[in-house]
Amino acid sequence: MAGLRTTINPDKATPSDLFPNAPTPLREHDETTHFSIIDGQGNRVATTQTVNLLYGSGLIPVGAGFLLNDEMDDFALKPGTPNAFGVMGYEANAPKPGKRMLSSMTPTFMESKDKVAVLGTPGGSRIITMVLLGILGYDDGLNAQQVAALPRYHHQWLPDVIETEKGSLSAETVRKLRAMGHTVIVPGEVKGQRSSDAWGNMQTVEWNKATNAMDGGSDPRNPVGKAEVRFDKAKVH
Ligand code: DON
């Protein structure tokens, strides 16, 4: 403290931009990161990595330089008790050897005679639905950027509600779903509900084997994401 105090000039304000350590821009998602890659030989990678919640367990092993996750939350500590994403776990998900955790992470390859697509996103339990919407988008003929930008909505059995991203369903669709008996959560409508304006951070690449063209899509919700196509033709023999 005494050392720090000596750096303060009591008579003159110090301009903030004289300090050397300007904050580094956020390059990655806080908890979960997804990469989708196809290289010039047609090799492909879909990887979703996570520390689970913000800063994981908040613990760094001394000298290791990385955060420990808090993935134990994806096991059911007590049967019938939801995890942080509201996903219900039972005895099959107990934190014991031979049991399975409730991961929603869904790094995905789609492959047909003519096309290969790689896609994935962070987003907890909503990941599965976001990836499914992306798969259906490709199936409907959307390009990679359109797939990454698709509006999102989600139902995960329990809680028995349809969650929606802001503006993803029209007021008319919400009205019709409610008339059918669905509970629809619209961000901002009811205070305290699990809802947020924008979900996920989809990264996706598509290779059209018929034309040999590559295309990339990066979620417009995350301004630091970037789709990079370094070659527009794969060299696959
Ligand atoms: O495996 C899972 O489903 C969760 N641990 C993923 C966490 C996550 O995506 C949080 N970030 N957005």
GROMACS .gro file of C-alpha atoms and ligand atoms in nm:
model
  249
    1MET     CA    1   0.000   0.000   0.000
    2ALA     CA    2   0.269   0.246   0.103
    3GLY     CA    3   0.445   0.171  -0.225
    4LEU     CA    4   0.131   0.238  -0.425
    5ARG     CA    5   0.069   0.564  -0.238
    6THR     CA    6   0.405   0.699  -0.348
    7THR     CA    7   0.288   0.672  -0.712
    8ILE     CA    8   0.003   0.918  -0.647
    9ASN     CA    9   0.068   1.286  -0.715
   10PRO     CA   10  -0.145   1.469  -0.454
   11ASP     CA   11  -0.127   1.797  -0.650
   12LYS     CA   12  -0.207   1.689  -1.003
   13ALA     CA   13  -0.458   1.458  -1.172
   14THR     CA   14  -0.306   1.167  -1.366
   15PRO     CA   15  -0.468   1.113  -1.707
   16SER     CA   16  -0.600   0.754  -1.727
   17ASP     CA   17  -0.445   0.690  -2.066
   18LEU     CA   18  -0.098   0.723  -1.912
   19PHE     CA   19  -0.153   0.386  -1.745
   20PRO     CA   20   0.006   0.107  -1.946
   21ASN     CA   21  -0.245  -0.171  -1.886
   22ALA     CA   22  -0.553  -0.078  -2.086
   23PRO     CA   23  -0.819  -0.347  -2.048
   24THR     CA   24  -0.776  -0.625  -2.303
   25PRO     CA   25  -1.076  -0.670  -2.531
   26LEU     CA   26  -1.285  -0.980  -2.461
   27ARG     CA   27  -1.182  -1.237  -2.720
   28GLU     CA   28  -1.377  -1.534  -2.600
   29HIS     CA   29  -1.707  -1.616  -2.441
   30ASP     CA   30  -1.702  -1.597  -2.059
   31GLU     CA   31  -1.770  -1.965  -1.996
   32THR     CA   32  -1.807  -2.165  -2.314
   33THR     CA   33  -1.642  -2.139  -2.654
   34HIS     CA   34  -1.717  -2.315  -2.980
   35PHE     CA   35  -1.494  -2.352  -3.287
   36SER     CA   36  -1.608  -2.491  -3.623
   37ILE     CA   37  -1.330  -2.564  -3.871
   38ILE     CA   38  -1.290  -2.726  -4.214
   39ASP     CA   39  -0.941  -2.717  -4.363
   40GLY     CA   40  -0.830  -2.718  -4.726
   41GLN     CA   41  -0.813  -3.098  -4.728
   42GLY     CA   42  -1.167  -3.135  -4.600
   43ASN     CA   43  -1.061  -3.229  -4.243
   44ARG     CA   44  -1.309  -3.096  -3.994
   45VAL     CA   45  -1.335  -3.007  -3.624
   46ALA     CA   46  -1.635  -2.913  -3.410
   47THR     CA   47  -1.533  -2.842  -3.053
   48THR     CA   48  -1.728  -2.692  -2.765
   49GLN     CA   49  -1.522  -2.625  -2.452
   50THR     CA   50  -1.654  -2.501  -2.121
   51VAL     CA   51  -1.580  -2.414  -1.760
   52ASN     CA   52  -1.963  -2.425  -1.715
   53LEU     CA   53  -2.061  -2.105  -1.531
   54LEU     CA   54  -1.888  -1.768  -1.524
   55TYR     CA   55  -1.522  -1.826  -1.423
   56GLY     CA   56  -1.601  -2.193  -1.349
   57SER     CA   57  -1.528  -2.279  -0.987
   58GLY     CA   58  -1.335  -1.954  -0.954
   59LEU     CA   59  -1.023  -2.156  -0.862
   60ILE     CA   60  -0.685  -2.159  -1.038
   61PRO     CA   61  -0.438  -2.436  -0.946
   62VAL     CA   62  -0.124  -2.261  -0.821
   63GLY     CA   63   0.111  -2.197  -1.112
   64ALA     CA   64  -0.117  -2.359  -1.372
   65GLY     CA   65  -0.265  -2.051  -1.537
   66PHE     CA   66  -0.610  -2.191  -1.607
   67LEU     CA   67  -0.943  -2.195  -1.427
   68LEU     CA   68  -1.099  -2.510  -1.288
   69ASN     CA   69  -1.454  -2.566  -1.409
   70ASP     CA   70  -1.768  -2.620  -1.202
   71GLU     CA   71  -1.900  -2.896  -1.425
   72MET     CA   72  -2.012  -3.100  -1.122
   73ASP     CA   73  -2.330  -2.892  -1.145
   74ASP     CA   74  -2.421  -3.095  -1.454
   75PHE     CA   75  -2.449  -3.404  -1.232
   76ALA     CA   76  -2.765  -3.441  -1.022
   77LEU     CA   77  -2.651  -3.389  -0.666
   78LYS     CA   78  -3.003  -3.484  -0.555
   79PRO     CA   79  -3.247  -3.674  -0.786
   80GLY     CA   80  -3.519  -3.442  -0.922
   81THR     CA   81  -3.322  -3.125  -0.853
   82PRO     CA   82  -3.251  -2.903  -1.153
   83ASN     CA   83  -2.902  -2.780  -1.236
   84ALA     CA   84  -2.813  -2.416  -1.305
   85PHE     CA   85  -2.978  -2.440  -1.649
   86GLY     CA   86  -3.301  -2.584  -1.509
   87VAL     CA   87  -3.221  -2.932  -1.648
   88MET     CA   88  -3.361  -3.209  -1.430
   89GLY     CA   89  -3.126  -3.489  -1.330
   90TYR     CA   90  -3.201  -3.824  -1.169
   91GLU     CA   91  -3.014  -4.128  -1.034
   92ALA     CA   92  -2.865  -4.194  -1.381
   93ASN     CA   93  -2.691  -3.855  -1.353
   94ALA     CA   94  -2.558  -3.899  -0.999
   95PRO     CA   95  -2.197  -3.786  -0.943
   96LYS     CA   96  -2.070  -4.146  -0.930
   97PRO     CA   97  -1.854  -4.364  -1.153
   98GLY     CA   98  -2.049  -4.507  -1.450
   99LYS     CA   99  -2.314  -4.232  -1.440
  100ARG     CA  100  -2.366  -3.971  -1.707
  101MET     CA  101  -2.370  -3.595  -1.662
  102LEU     CA  102  -2.636  -3.375  -1.822
  103SER     CA  103  -2.421  -3.203  -2.081
  104SER     CA  104  -2.607  -3.019  -2.357
  105MET     CA  105  -2.292  -2.941  -2.555
  106THR     CA  106  -2.354  -3.045  -2.914
  107PRO     CA  107  -2.058  -2.998  -3.149
  108THR     CA  108  -2.204  -3.119  -3.478
  109PHE     CA  109  -2.113  -3.243  -3.825
  110MET     CA  110  -2.380  -3.265  -4.095
  111GLU     CA  111  -2.290  -3.466  -4.399
  112SER     CA  112  -2.471  -3.544  -4.723
  113LYS     CA  113  -2.352  -3.654  -5.066
  114ASP     CA  114  -2.298  -3.291  -5.172
  115LYS     CA  115  -2.233  -3.097  -4.851
  116VAL     CA  116  -2.056  -3.096  -4.517
  117ALA     CA  117  -2.146  -2.850  -4.243
  118VAL     CA  118  -1.984  -2.803  -3.900
  119LEU     CA  119  -2.173  -2.612  -3.632
  120GLY     CA  120  -2.208  -2.549  -3.260
  121THR     CA  121  -2.259  -2.283  -2.996
  122PRO     CA  122  -2.232  -2.213  -2.624
  123GLY     CA  123  -2.554  -2.154  -2.431
  124GLY     CA  124  -2.616  -2.419  -2.161
  125SER     CA  125  -2.930  -2.626  -2.206
  126ARG     CA  126  -3.039  -2.416  -2.504
  127ILE     CA  127  -2.741  -2.543  -2.705
  128ILE     CA  128  -2.925  -2.853  -2.827
  129THR     CA  129  -3.217  -2.648  -2.961
  130MET     CA  130  -2.994  -2.381  -3.117
  131VAL     CA  131  -2.796  -2.649  -3.301
  132LEU     CA  132  -3.119  -2.822  -3.409
  133LEU     CA  133  -3.251  -2.491  -3.547
  134GLY     CA  134  -2.919  -2.455  -3.734
  135ILE     CA  135  -2.947  -2.807  -3.879
  136LEU     CA  136  -3.305  -2.737  -3.993
  137GLY     CA  137  -3.186  -2.405  -4.140
  138TYR     CA  138  -2.918  -2.577  -4.350
  139ASP     CA  139  -3.178  -2.836  -4.449
  140ASP     CA  140  -3.404  -2.551  -4.568
  141GLY     CA  141  -3.121  -2.418  -4.789
  142LEU     CA  142  -2.995  -2.126  -4.575
  143ASN     CA  143  -2.629  -2.026  -4.610
  144ALA     CA  144  -2.379  -2.036  -4.320
  145GLN     CA  145  -2.428  -1.674  -4.211
  146GLN     CA  146  -2.806  -1.707  -4.220
  147VAL     CA  147  -2.781  -2.022  -4.007
  148ALA     CA  148  -2.564  -1.840  -3.748
  149ALA     CA  149  -2.812  -1.551  -3.734
  150LEU     CA  150  -3.135  -1.756  -3.704
  151PRO     CA  151  -3.380  -1.637  -3.436
  152ARG     CA  152  -3.402  -1.877  -3.140
  153TYR     CA  153  -3.665  -2.033  -2.917
  154HIS     CA  154  -3.641  -2.331  -2.683
  155HIS     CA  155  -3.833  -2.590  -2.479
  156GLN     CA  156  -3.652  -2.838  -2.252
  157TRP     CA  157  -3.938  -3.050  -2.114
  158LEU     CA  158  -3.894  -2.911  -1.763
  159PRO     CA  159  -3.967  -2.635  -1.691
  160ASP     CA  160  -4.268  -2.678  -1.923
  161VAL     CA  161  -4.230  -2.343  -2.098
  162ILE     CA  162  -4.122  -2.213  -2.437
  163GLU     CA  163  -3.841  -1.961  -2.393
  164THR     CA  164  -3.790  -1.711  -2.672
  165GLU     CA  165  -3.512  -1.481  -2.774
  166LYS     CA  166  -3.624  -1.119  -2.805
  167GLY     CA  167  -3.825  -1.085  -3.129
  168SER     CA  168  -3.775  -1.447  -3.238
  169LEU     CA  169  -4.149  -1.519  -3.248
  170SER     CA  170  -4.403  -1.268  -3.373
  171ALA     CA  171  -4.669  -1.142  -3.133
  172GLU     CA  172  -4.923  -1.335  -3.341
  173THR     CA  173  -4.729  -1.664  -3.305
  174VAL     CA  174  -4.692  -1.607  -2.929
  175ARG     CA  175  -5.068  -1.544  -2.908
  176LYS     CA  176  -5.149  -1.864  -3.100
  177LEU     CA  177  -4.909  -2.074  -2.889
  178ARG     CA  178  -5.066  -1.940  -2.570
  179ALA     CA  179  -5.413  -2.015  -2.707
  180MET     CA  180  -5.294  -2.377  -2.755
  181GLY     CA  181  -5.197  -2.394  -2.386
  182HIS     CA  182  -4.824  -2.325  -2.411
  183THR     CA  183  -4.653  -2.100  -2.159
  184VAL     CA  184  -4.436  -1.867  -2.364
  185ILE     CA  185  -4.165  -1.656  -2.204
  186VAL     CA  186  -4.101  -1.331  -2.386
  187PRO     CA  187  -3.796  -1.137  -2.259
  188GLY     CA  188  -3.891  -0.832  -2.057
  189GLU     CA  189  -4.259  -0.931  -2.021
  190VAL     CA  190  -4.245  -1.071  -1.666
  191LYS     CA  191  -3.978  -0.969  -1.417
  192GLY     CA  192  -3.760  -1.244  -1.268
  193GLN     CA  193  -3.818  -1.504  -1.542
  194ARG     CA  194  -3.516  -1.683  -1.690
  195SER     CA  195  -3.493  -1.492  -2.014
  196SER     CA  196  -3.240  -1.289  -2.203
  197ASP     CA  197  -3.250  -1.087  -2.520
  198ALA     CA  198  -2.987  -1.280  -2.718
  199TRP     CA  199  -2.863  -1.638  -2.682
  200GLY     CA  200  -2.564  -1.837  -2.793
  201ASN     CA  201  -2.272  -1.768  -3.021
  202MET     CA  202  -2.302  -1.999  -3.319
  203GLN     CA  203  -1.997  -2.062  -3.535
  204THR     CA  204  -2.046  -2.265  -3.850
  205VAL     CA  205  -1.870  -2.363  -4.172
  206GLU     CA  206  -2.015  -2.524  -4.481
  207TRP     CA  207  -1.833  -2.698  -4.763
  208ASN     CA  208  -2.028  -2.754  -5.080
  209LYS     CA  209  -1.860  -3.063  -5.226
  210ALA     CA  210  -2.051  -3.025  -5.553
  211THR     CA  211  -1.908  -2.677  -5.626
  212ASN     CA  212  -1.607  -2.722  -5.391
  213ALA     CA  213  -1.688  -2.383  -5.230
  214MET     CA  214  -1.638  -2.301  -4.860
  215ASP     CA  215  -1.862  -2.068  -4.661
  216GLY     CA  216  -1.848  -1.953  -4.297
  217GLY     CA  217  -2.102  -1.802  -4.060
  218SER     CA  218  -2.037  -1.628  -3.726
  219ASP     CA  219  -2.309  -1.528  -3.484
  220PRO     CA  220  -2.396  -1.158  -3.531
  221ARG     CA  221  -2.497  -1.151  -3.162
  222ASN     CA  222  -2.128  -1.162  -3.068
  223PRO     CA  223  -1.927  -0.885  -3.232
  224VAL     CA  224  -1.587  -1.047  -3.161
  225GLY     CA  225  -1.675  -1.367  -3.347
  226LYS     CA  226  -1.547  -1.389  -3.701
  227ALA     CA  227  -1.606  -1.625  -3.990
  228GLU     CA  228  -1.284  -1.658  -4.182
  229VAL     CA  229  -1.260  -1.824  -4.521
  230ARG     CA  230  -0.890  -1.844  -4.614
  231PHE     CA  231  -0.946  -2.038  -4.930
  232ASP     CA  232  -1.259  -2.051  -5.137
  233LYS     CA  233  -1.192  -2.392  -5.290
  234ALA     CA  234  -1.102  -2.705  -5.098
  235LYS     CA  235  -0.827  -2.918  -5.250
  236VAL     CA  236  -0.963  -3.260  -5.180
  237HIS     CA  237  -0.853  -3.548  -5.400
  238DON     O1  238  -2.232  -2.915  -2.072
  238DON     C1  239  -2.321  -2.831  -2.066
  238DON     O2  240  -2.430  -2.843  -2.119
  238DON     C2  241  -2.295  -2.702  -1.989
  238DON     N1  242  -2.195  -2.725  -1.891
  238DON     C3  243  -2.255  -2.594  -2.086
  238DON     C4  244  -2.237  -2.461  -2.020
  238DON     C5  245  -2.253  -2.346  -2.112
  238DON     O3  246  -2.271  -2.358  -2.230
  238DON     C6  247  -2.248  -2.212  -2.046
  238DON     N2  248  -2.227  -2.107  -2.141
  238DON     N3  249  -2.288  -2.041  -2.208
   0.00000   0.00000   0.00000
